[in-house]
Amino acid sequence: MDSKVDMNYRFLWDKEPTDEQLLVIMQEVAEDVRLSRDKISKQISENIEREFARVCAEHKIPQ
């Protein structure tokens, strides 16, 4: 988190965050999304590989 920006903000407050606060918030959200995307992509790849191996074994297809 950027130490120059006062991040003492709550979404429940009546006032809007400053542009600087909003930038830091959105950067953190973007990083969380990147990490989630990477994790889900890995899980999908593993599932595809596992299912491919299962189908090959079921139909006796060499891999």
Short mmCIF file of C-alpha atoms in Angstrom, two decimals:
data_model
loop_
_atom_site.label_atom_id
_atom_site.label_comp_id
_atom_site.label_asym_id
_atom_site.label_seq_id
_atom_site.Cartn_x
_atom_site.Cartn_y
_atom_site.Cartn_z
CA MET A 1 0.00 0.00 0.00
CA ASP A 2 1.25 3.50 -0.80
CA SER A 3 2.42 5.00 2.52
CA LYS A 4 1.88 8.56 1.23
CA VAL A 5 -1.89 8.08 0.92
CA ASP A 6 -4.10 8.28 4.01
CA MET A 7 -6.07 5.03 3.74
CA ASN A 8 -8.30 5.78 6.73
CA TYR A 9 -11.49 5.35 4.69
CA ARG A 10 -14.63 3.21 4.98
CA PHE A 11 -17.14 2.59 2.23
CA LEU A 12 -19.92 3.16 4.76
CA TRP A 13 -18.99 6.82 5.18
CA ASP A 14 -21.06 9.50 3.45
CA LYS A 15 -18.09 11.08 1.67
CA GLU A 16 -16.41 9.65 -1.40
CA PRO A 17 -12.79 8.47 -1.29
CA THR A 18 -10.18 10.81 -2.69
CA ASP A 19 -8.75 10.04 -6.11
CA GLU A 20 -5.54 8.88 -4.43
CA GLN A 21 -7.43 6.55 -2.06
CA LEU A 22 -9.49 5.20 -4.92
CA LEU A 23 -6.33 4.52 -6.95
CA VAL A 24 -4.80 2.51 -4.08
CA ILE A 25 -8.05 0.60 -3.53
CA MET A 26 -8.33 -0.27 -7.23
CA GLN A 27 -4.67 -1.36 -7.40
CA GLU A 28 -5.27 -3.72 -4.48
CA VAL A 29 -8.42 -5.09 -6.11
CA ALA A 30 -6.57 -5.60 -9.39
CA GLU A 31 -3.81 -7.54 -7.62
CA ASP A 32 -6.40 -9.74 -5.88
CA VAL A 33 -8.08 -10.43 -9.23
CA ARG A 34 -4.75 -11.34 -10.86
CA LEU A 35 -3.95 -13.79 -8.06
CA SER A 36 -7.44 -15.34 -8.25
CA ARG A 37 -7.22 -15.63 -12.03
CA ASP A 38 -3.87 -17.39 -11.81
CA LYS A 39 -5.17 -19.82 -9.19
CA ILE A 40 -8.33 -20.60 -11.17
CA SER A 41 -6.38 -21.00 -14.42
CA LYS A 42 -4.11 -23.53 -12.73
CA GLN A 43 -7.12 -25.44 -11.36
CA ILE A 44 -8.77 -25.52 -14.79
CA SER A 45 -5.59 -26.80 -16.44
CA GLU A 46 -5.23 -29.52 -13.81
CA ASN A 47 -8.89 -30.54 -14.27
CA ILE A 48 -8.48 -30.73 -18.05
CA GLU A 49 -5.33 -32.84 -17.75
CA ARG A 50 -6.98 -35.16 -15.23
CA GLU A 51 -10.08 -35.61 -17.37
CA PHE A 52 -7.98 -36.17 -20.50
CA ALA A 53 -6.01 -38.90 -18.71
CA ARG A 54 -9.24 -40.46 -17.42
CA VAL A 55 -10.85 -40.53 -20.88
CA CYS A 56 -7.68 -41.92 -22.46
CA ALA A 57 -7.51 -44.66 -19.85
CA GLU A 58 -11.21 -45.43 -20.22
CA HIS A 59 -10.92 -45.81 -23.99
CA LYS A 60 -7.43 -47.35 -23.86
CA ILE A 61 -5.93 -44.52 -25.88
CA PRO A 62 -2.18 -44.10 -25.40
CA GLN A 63 -1.18 -40.66 -24.25
#
